[in-house]
mmCIF file with all atom_site columns, C-alpha atoms and ligand atoms in Angstrom:
data_model
loop_
_atom_site.group_PDB
_atom_site.id
_atom_site.type_symbol
_atom_site.label_atom_id
_atom_site.label_alt_id
_atom_site.label_comp_id
_atom_site.label_asym_id
_atom_site.label_entity_id
_atom_site.label_seq_id
_atom_site.pdbx_PDB_ins_code
_atom_site.Cartn_x
_atom_site.Cartn_y
_atom_site.Cartn_z
_atom_site.occupancy
_atom_site.B_iso_or_equiv
_atom_site.pdbx_formal_charge
_atom_site.auth_seq_id
_atom_site.auth_comp_id
_atom_site.auth_asym_id
_atom_site.auth_atom_id
_atom_site.pdbx_PDB_model_num
ATOM   1   C  CA  . MET U 1 1   ? -15.162 -15.353 -9.443  1.00 43.00 ? 159 MET U CA  1
ATOM   2   C  CA  . THR U 1 2   ? -17.489 -15.108 -12.347 1.00 54.00 ? 160 THR U CA  1
ATOM   3   C  CA  . ASP U 1 3   ? -16.623 -12.638 -15.066 1.00 68.00 ? 161 ASP U CA  1
ATOM   4   C  CA  . ASN U 1 4   ? -13.024 -12.641 -16.219 1.00 90.00 ? 162 ASN U CA  1
ATOM   5   C  CA  . THR U 1 5   ? -13.365 -9.658  -18.485 1.00 95.00 ? 163 THR U CA  1
ATOM   6   C  CA  . ALA U 1 6   ? -13.262 -6.020  -17.419 1.00 96.00 ? 164 ALA U CA  1
ATOM   7   C  CA  . SER U 1 7   ? -14.753 -3.400  -19.717 1.00 96.00 ? 165 SER U CA  1
ATOM   8   C  CA  . ILE U 1 8   ? -13.200 0.038   -19.440 1.00 97.00 ? 166 ILE U CA  1
ATOM   9   C  CA  . THR U 1 9   ? -13.352 3.122   -21.638 1.00 96.00 ? 167 THR U CA  1
ATOM   10  C  CA  . ARG U 1 10  ? -10.282 4.271   -23.498 1.00 95.00 ? 168 ARG U CA  1
ATOM   11  C  CA  . ALA U 1 11  ? -10.526 7.711   -21.848 1.00 95.00 ? 169 ALA U CA  1
ATOM   12  C  CA  . VAL U 1 12  ? -10.256 6.161   -18.383 1.00 97.00 ? 170 VAL U CA  1
ATOM   13  C  CA  . VAL U 1 13  ? -7.233  4.110   -19.420 1.00 97.00 ? 171 VAL U CA  1
ATOM   14  C  CA  . GLU U 1 14  ? -5.575  7.240   -20.801 1.00 96.00 ? 172 GLU U CA  1
ATOM   15  C  CA  . ALA U 1 15  ? -6.310  9.104   -17.561 1.00 97.00 ? 173 ALA U CA  1
ATOM   16  C  CA  . ILE U 1 16  ? -4.725  6.278   -15.534 1.00 98.00 ? 174 ILE U CA  1
ATOM   17  C  CA  . GLU U 1 17  ? -1.639  6.424   -17.763 1.00 97.00 ? 175 GLU U CA  1
ATOM   18  C  CA  . LYS U 1 18  ? -1.373  10.184  -17.325 1.00 97.00 ? 176 LYS U CA  1
ATOM   19  C  CA  . GLN U 1 19  ? -1.732  10.069  -13.539 1.00 98.00 ? 177 GLN U CA  1
ATOM   20  C  CA  . ALA U 1 20  ? 0.717   7.177   -13.246 1.00 98.00 ? 178 ALA U CA  1
ATOM   21  C  CA  . ALA U 1 21  ? 3.307   8.915   -15.431 1.00 97.00 ? 179 ALA U CA  1
ATOM   22  C  CA  . ALA U 1 22  ? 3.052   12.126  -13.415 1.00 97.00 ? 180 ALA U CA  1
ATOM   23  C  CA  . ALA U 1 23  ? 3.404   10.266  -10.099 1.00 98.00 ? 181 ALA U CA  1
ATOM   24  C  CA  . ARG U 1 24  ? 6.705   8.605   -10.981 1.00 97.00 ? 182 ARG U CA  1
ATOM   25  C  CA  . PRO U 1 25  ? 8.952   7.635   -9.236  1.00 97.00 ? 183 PRO U CA  1
ATOM   26  C  CA  . THR U 1 26  ? 6.148   6.927   -6.755  1.00 98.00 ? 184 THR U CA  1
ATOM   27  C  CA  . GLU U 1 27  ? 3.126   4.716   -7.283  1.00 98.00 ? 185 GLU U CA  1
ATOM   28  C  CA  . CYS U 1 28  ? -0.251  6.295   -7.887  1.00 98.00 ? 186 CYS U CA  1
ATOM   29  C  CA  . CYS U 1 29  ? -3.613  4.825   -6.944  1.00 98.00 ? 187 CYS U CA  1
ATOM   30  C  CA  . GLY U 1 30  ? -7.325  5.350   -7.315  1.00 98.00 ? 188 GLY U CA  1
ATOM   31  C  CA  . LEU U 1 31  ? -10.786 3.865   -7.700  1.00 98.00 ? 189 LEU U CA  1
ATOM   32  C  CA  . LEU U 1 32  ? -12.732 3.030   -10.835 1.00 98.00 ? 190 LEU U CA  1
ATOM   33  C  CA  . SER U 1 33  ? -16.492 3.318   -11.038 1.00 98.00 ? 191 SER U CA  1
ATOM   34  C  CA  . GLY U 1 34  ? -19.249 2.653   -13.487 1.00 97.00 ? 192 GLY U CA  1
ATOM   35  C  CA  . ALA U 1 35  ? -22.504 0.874   -14.131 1.00 95.00 ? 193 ALA U CA  1
ATOM   36  C  CA  . ASN U 1 36  ? -23.563 -2.330  -15.841 1.00 92.00 ? 194 ASN U CA  1
ATOM   37  C  CA  . GLY U 1 37  ? -20.043 -3.658  -15.707 1.00 92.00 ? 195 GLY U CA  1
ATOM   38  C  CA  . LEU U 1 38  ? -18.535 -0.792  -17.714 1.00 95.00 ? 196 LEU U CA  1
ATOM   39  C  CA  . ILE U 1 39  ? -15.895 1.377   -16.054 1.00 97.00 ? 197 ILE U CA  1
ATOM   40  C  CA  . THR U 1 40  ? -16.472 5.001   -17.018 1.00 95.00 ? 198 THR U CA  1
ATOM   41  C  CA  . GLY U 1 41  ? -15.091 7.031   -14.116 1.00 96.00 ? 199 GLY U CA  1
ATOM   42  C  CA  . LEU U 1 42  ? -11.869 7.353   -12.192 1.00 96.00 ? 200 LEU U CA  1
ATOM   43  C  CA  . HIS U 1 43  ? -11.215 8.733   -8.745  1.00 98.00 ? 201 HIS U CA  1
ATOM   44  C  CA  . PRO U 1 44  ? -7.535  9.483   -8.097  1.00 98.00 ? 202 PRO U CA  1
ATOM   45  C  CA  . LEU U 1 45  ? -6.445  8.981   -4.487  1.00 98.00 ? 203 LEU U CA  1
ATOM   46  C  CA  . ARG U 1 46  ? -3.343  10.262  -2.743  1.00 98.00 ? 204 ARG U CA  1
ATOM   47  C  CA  . ASN U 1 47  ? -0.768  7.583   -2.010  1.00 98.00 ? 205 ASN U CA  1
ATOM   48  C  CA  . MET U 1 48  ? 0.140   7.829   1.694   1.00 97.00 ? 206 MET U CA  1
ATOM   49  C  CA  . ALA U 1 49  ? 2.333   4.722   1.849   1.00 96.00 ? 207 ALA U CA  1
ATOM   50  C  CA  . GLU U 1 50  ? 5.543   5.000   3.850   1.00 96.00 ? 208 GLU U CA  1
ATOM   51  C  CA  . GLN U 1 51  ? 7.452   3.714   0.849   1.00 96.00 ? 209 GLN U CA  1
ATOM   52  C  CA  . PRO U 1 52  ? 5.415   5.099   -2.046  1.00 97.00 ? 210 PRO U CA  1
ATOM   53  C  CA  . GLU U 1 53  ? 8.050   3.981   -4.583  1.00 97.00 ? 211 GLU U CA  1
ATOM   54  C  CA  . ILE U 1 54  ? 7.161   0.347   -3.990  1.00 95.00 ? 212 ILE U CA  1
ATOM   55  C  CA  . SER U 1 55  ? 3.691   0.318   -2.448  1.00 95.00 ? 213 SER U CA  1
ATOM   56  C  CA  . TYR U 1 56  ? 0.439   2.206   -2.148  1.00 96.00 ? 214 TYR U CA  1
ATOM   57  C  CA  . PHE U 1 57  ? -1.924  3.073   0.643   1.00 96.00 ? 215 PHE U CA  1
ATOM   58  C  CA  . ALA U 1 58  ? -4.827  5.330   -0.236  1.00 96.00 ? 216 ALA U CA  1
ATOM   59  C  CA  . ALA U 1 59  ? -5.416  8.351   1.979   1.00 97.00 ? 217 ALA U CA  1
ATOM   60  C  CA  . PRO U 1 60  ? -8.433  7.305   4.098   1.00 97.00 ? 218 PRO U CA  1
ATOM   61  C  CA  . GLU U 1 61  ? -10.228 10.634  3.654   1.00 98.00 ? 219 GLU U CA  1
ATOM   62  C  CA  . ASP U 1 62  ? -9.786  10.433  -0.128  1.00 98.00 ? 220 ASP U CA  1
ATOM   63  C  CA  . LEU U 1 63  ? -11.093 6.883   -0.112  1.00 96.00 ? 221 LEU U CA  1
ATOM   64  C  CA  . PHE U 1 64  ? -14.116 7.871   1.952   1.00 97.00 ? 222 PHE U CA  1
ATOM   65  C  CA  . GLU U 1 65  ? -14.912 10.835  -0.261  1.00 97.00 ? 223 GLU U CA  1
ATOM   66  C  CA  . ALA U 1 66  ? -14.585 8.780   -3.427  1.00 98.00 ? 224 ALA U CA  1
ATOM   67  C  CA  . MET U 1 67  ? -16.821 6.019   -2.062  1.00 96.00 ? 225 MET U CA  1
ATOM   68  C  CA  . VAL U 1 68  ? -19.527 8.534   -1.102  1.00 97.00 ? 226 VAL U CA  1
ATOM   69  C  CA  . GLY U 1 69  ? -19.278 10.165  -4.522  1.00 96.00 ? 227 GLY U CA  1
ATOM   70  C  CA  . ILE U 1 70  ? -19.638 6.833   -6.289  1.00 97.00 ? 228 ILE U CA  1
ATOM   71  C  CA  . ARG U 1 71  ? -22.652 5.845   -4.184  1.00 96.00 ? 229 ARG U CA  1
ATOM   72  C  CA  . GLU U 1 72  ? -24.381 9.210   -4.580  1.00 96.00 ? 230 GLU U CA  1
ATOM   73  C  CA  . SER U 1 73  ? -24.010 9.100   -8.341  1.00 95.00 ? 231 SER U CA  1
ATOM   74  C  CA  . GLY U 1 74  ? -25.710 5.717   -8.448  1.00 96.00 ? 232 GLY U CA  1
ATOM   75  C  CA  . ARG U 1 75  ? -22.624 4.008   -9.782  1.00 96.00 ? 233 ARG U CA  1
ATOM   76  C  CA  . LYS U 1 76  ? -20.637 1.146   -8.356  1.00 96.00 ? 234 LYS U CA  1
ATOM   77  C  CA  . LEU U 1 77  ? -17.069 0.545   -7.342  1.00 97.00 ? 235 LEU U CA  1
ATOM   78  C  CA  . LEU U 1 78  ? -15.831 -1.689  -10.149 1.00 97.00 ? 236 LEU U CA  1
ATOM   79  C  CA  . GLY U 1 79  ? -12.075 -1.425  -9.918  1.00 98.00 ? 237 GLY U CA  1
ATOM   80  C  CA  . ILE U 1 80  ? -8.982  -0.267  -8.077  1.00 98.00 ? 238 ILE U CA  1
ATOM   81  C  CA  . TYR U 1 81  ? -5.838  0.795   -9.882  1.00 98.00 ? 239 TYR U CA  1
ATOM   82  C  CA  . HIS U 1 82  ? -2.262  1.555   -8.991  1.00 98.00 ? 240 HIS U CA  1
ATOM   83  C  CA  . SER U 1 83  ? 1.049   1.844   -10.774 1.00 98.00 ? 241 SER U CA  1
ATOM   84  C  CA  . HIS U 1 84  ? 4.350   -0.015  -10.696 1.00 98.00 ? 242 HIS U CA  1
ATOM   85  C  CA  . PRO U 1 85  ? 6.982   2.500   -11.798 1.00 96.00 ? 243 PRO U CA  1
ATOM   86  C  CA  . LYS U 1 86  ? 9.839   -0.033  -11.796 1.00 95.00 ? 244 LYS U CA  1
ATOM   87  C  CA  . THR U 1 87  ? 8.348   -3.504  -11.740 1.00 95.00 ? 245 THR U CA  1
ATOM   88  C  CA  . ALA U 1 88  ? 6.075   -5.610  -13.904 1.00 95.00 ? 246 ALA U CA  1
ATOM   89  C  CA  . ALA U 1 89  ? 2.294   -5.266  -13.986 1.00 97.00 ? 247 ALA U CA  1
ATOM   90  C  CA  . TYR U 1 90  ? 1.640   -8.102  -11.578 1.00 97.00 ? 248 TYR U CA  1
ATOM   91  C  CA  . PRO U 1 91  ? 0.399   -7.969  -7.953  1.00 97.00 ? 249 PRO U CA  1
ATOM   92  C  CA  . SER U 1 92  ? 3.174   -7.827  -5.362  1.00 96.00 ? 250 SER U CA  1
ATOM   93  C  CA  . PRO U 1 93  ? 2.834   -9.915  -2.172  1.00 95.00 ? 251 PRO U CA  1
ATOM   94  C  CA  . LYS U 1 94  ? 1.785   -6.723  -0.407  1.00 94.00 ? 252 LYS U CA  1
ATOM   95  C  CA  . ASP U 1 95  ? -0.826  -5.979  -3.087  1.00 96.00 ? 253 ASP U CA  1
ATOM   96  C  CA  . VAL U 1 96  ? -2.317  -9.415  -2.467  1.00 96.00 ? 254 VAL U CA  1
ATOM   97  C  CA  . GLU U 1 97  ? -2.242  -8.927  1.291   1.00 94.00 ? 255 GLU U CA  1
ATOM   98  C  CA  . MET U 1 98  ? -3.976  -5.538  0.979   1.00 91.00 ? 256 MET U CA  1
ATOM   99  C  CA  . ALA U 1 99  ? -6.625  -6.614  -1.537  1.00 94.00 ? 257 ALA U CA  1
ATOM   100 C  CA  . PHE U 1 100 ? -9.746  -6.055  0.536   1.00 91.00 ? 258 PHE U CA  1
ATOM   101 C  CA  . TYR U 1 101 ? -12.289 -5.831  -2.272  1.00 91.00 ? 259 TYR U CA  1
ATOM   102 C  CA  . PRO U 1 102 ? -12.791 -9.236  -3.926  1.00 89.00 ? 260 PRO U CA  1
ATOM   103 C  CA  . GLU U 1 103 ? -15.632 -7.795  -6.023  1.00 90.00 ? 261 GLU U CA  1
ATOM   104 C  CA  . ALA U 1 104 ? -13.342 -5.221  -7.609  1.00 95.00 ? 262 ALA U CA  1
ATOM   105 C  CA  . VAL U 1 105 ? -10.950 -5.736  -10.498 1.00 97.00 ? 263 VAL U CA  1
ATOM   106 C  CA  . TYR U 1 106 ? -7.384  -4.719  -9.675  1.00 98.00 ? 264 TYR U CA  1
ATOM   107 C  CA  . PHE U 1 107 ? -5.648  -2.818  -12.465 1.00 98.00 ? 265 PHE U CA  1
ATOM   108 C  CA  . ILE U 1 108 ? -1.896  -2.399  -12.439 1.00 98.00 ? 266 ILE U CA  1
ATOM   109 C  CA  . ILE U 1 109 ? -0.007  -0.215  -14.874 1.00 98.00 ? 267 ILE U CA  1
ATOM   110 C  CA  . SER U 1 110 ? 3.725   -0.695  -15.271 1.00 98.00 ? 268 SER U CA  1
ATOM   111 C  CA  . PHE U 1 111 ? 6.322   1.471   -16.978 1.00 94.00 ? 269 PHE U CA  1
ATOM   112 C  CA  . GLU U 1 112 ? 9.242   -0.903  -17.160 1.00 90.00 ? 270 GLU U CA  1
ATOM   113 C  CA  . PRO U 1 113 ? 10.211  -2.619  -19.286 1.00 85.00 ? 271 PRO U CA  1
ATOM   114 C  CA  . ARG U 1 114 ? 7.303   -0.972  -21.161 1.00 88.00 ? 272 ARG U CA  1
ATOM   115 C  CA  . ILE U 1 115 ? 3.961   0.656   -20.516 1.00 93.00 ? 273 ILE U CA  1
ATOM   116 C  CA  . GLU U 1 116 ? 1.491   -2.096  -19.855 1.00 97.00 ? 274 GLU U CA  1
ATOM   117 C  CA  . LEU U 1 117 ? -1.901  -2.219  -18.156 1.00 98.00 ? 275 LEU U CA  1
ATOM   118 C  CA  . ARG U 1 118 ? -3.096  -5.535  -16.757 1.00 98.00 ? 276 ARG U CA  1
ATOM   119 C  CA  . ALA U 1 119 ? -6.074  -6.549  -14.631 1.00 98.00 ? 277 ALA U CA  1
ATOM   120 C  CA  . PHE U 1 120 ? -6.605  -9.186  -11.965 1.00 98.00 ? 278 PHE U CA  1
ATOM   121 C  CA  . ARG U 1 121 ? -9.035  -10.505 -9.457  1.00 96.00 ? 279 ARG U CA  1
ATOM   122 C  CA  . ILE U 1 122 ? -7.518  -11.157 -6.063  1.00 96.00 ? 280 ILE U CA  1
ATOM   123 C  CA  . GLU U 1 123 ? -9.427  -13.297 -3.617  1.00 92.00 ? 281 GLU U CA  1
ATOM   124 C  CA  . ASP U 1 124 ? -8.154  -15.383 -0.718  1.00 90.00 ? 282 ASP U CA  1
ATOM   125 C  CA  . SER U 1 125 ? -4.578  -14.774 -1.878  1.00 91.00 ? 283 SER U CA  1
ATOM   126 C  CA  . ARG U 1 126 ? -5.359  -16.197 -5.298  1.00 95.00 ? 284 ARG U CA  1
ATOM   127 C  CA  . ILE U 1 127 ? -4.554  -14.109 -8.345  1.00 96.00 ? 285 ILE U CA  1
ATOM   128 C  CA  . GLU U 1 128 ? -6.607  -14.537 -11.473 1.00 96.00 ? 286 GLU U CA  1
ATOM   129 C  CA  . ASN U 1 129 ? -5.969  -12.807 -14.789 1.00 97.00 ? 287 ASN U CA  1
ATOM   130 C  CA  . VAL U 1 130 ? -8.740  -10.615 -16.126 1.00 97.00 ? 288 VAL U CA  1
ATOM   131 C  CA  . ALA U 1 131 ? -8.905  -9.673  -19.801 1.00 97.00 ? 289 ALA U CA  1
ATOM   132 C  CA  . ILE U 1 132 ? -9.286  -5.959  -20.487 1.00 97.00 ? 290 ILE U CA  1
ATOM   133 C  CA  . ASN U 1 133 ? -12.008 -5.011  -22.934 1.00 96.00 ? 291 ASN U CA  1
ATOM   134 C  CA  . LEU U 1 134 ? -11.277 -1.506  -24.231 1.00 95.00 ? 292 LEU U CA  1
ATOM   135 C  CA  . ILE U 1 135 ? -14.400 0.420   -25.098 1.00 94.00 ? 293 ILE U CA  1
ATOM   136 C  CA  . ALA U 1 136 ? -14.463 3.424   -27.408 1.00 90.00 ? 294 ALA U CA  1
ATOM   137 C  CA  . ASP U 1 137 ? -15.628 6.445   -25.493 1.00 74.00 ? 295 ASP U CA  1
ATOM   138 C  CA  . GLU U 1 138 ? -18.921 8.135   -25.264 1.00 62.00 ? 296 GLU U CA  1
ATOM   139 C  CA  . GLY U 1 139 ? -17.617 11.495  -24.124 1.00 54.00 ? 297 GLY U CA  1
ATOM   140 C  CA  . ALA U 1 140 ? -14.654 12.044  -21.879 1.00 52.00 ? 298 ALA U CA  1
ATOM   141 C  CA  . ALA U 1 141 ? -13.882 10.145  -18.719 1.00 55.00 ? 299 ALA U CA  1
ATOM   142 C  CA  . ARG U 1 142 ? -15.308 11.701  -15.641 1.00 55.00 ? 300 ARG U CA  1
ATOM   143 C  CA  . ARG U 1 143 ? -12.626 12.757  -13.272 1.00 54.00 ? 301 ARG U CA  1
ATOM   144 C  CA  . GLU U 1 144 ? -13.867 13.279  -9.756  1.00 52.00 ? 302 GLU U CA  1
HETATM 145 ZN ZN1 . LIG F 2 .   ? 1.547   -3.020  -6.494  1.00 52.47 ? 135 LIG F ZN1 1
#
């Protein structure tokens, strides 16, 4: 637990918002990649959860493909995002249980009571707030 700030481009945030809005009433999910601590790419994943309205479980083949793509492009996995169509932007007990990547920042976007994007680190069942540092874009977000 070192850096409590996550830098992300505005284009990536807008792409998350778009994907999350289109997925309603179900949750959407995906990976975020970049270099030097700046998130510049997003990798949407299909949500295969049994109850996709209240949880997410990334399709394993999507996850595998995204991870290979990130590695081959020389970038790093920096974040994981999903949406909460009906609840606040805070990790659910299940989100905490399923947080397998302590090095990643977990982004959650909520729609109710209002659109809000928040970020957290989740390690050993502890939730820590992460400040989001919005970066003006150099070109469009890469969607892969
Ligand atoms: Zn959640």
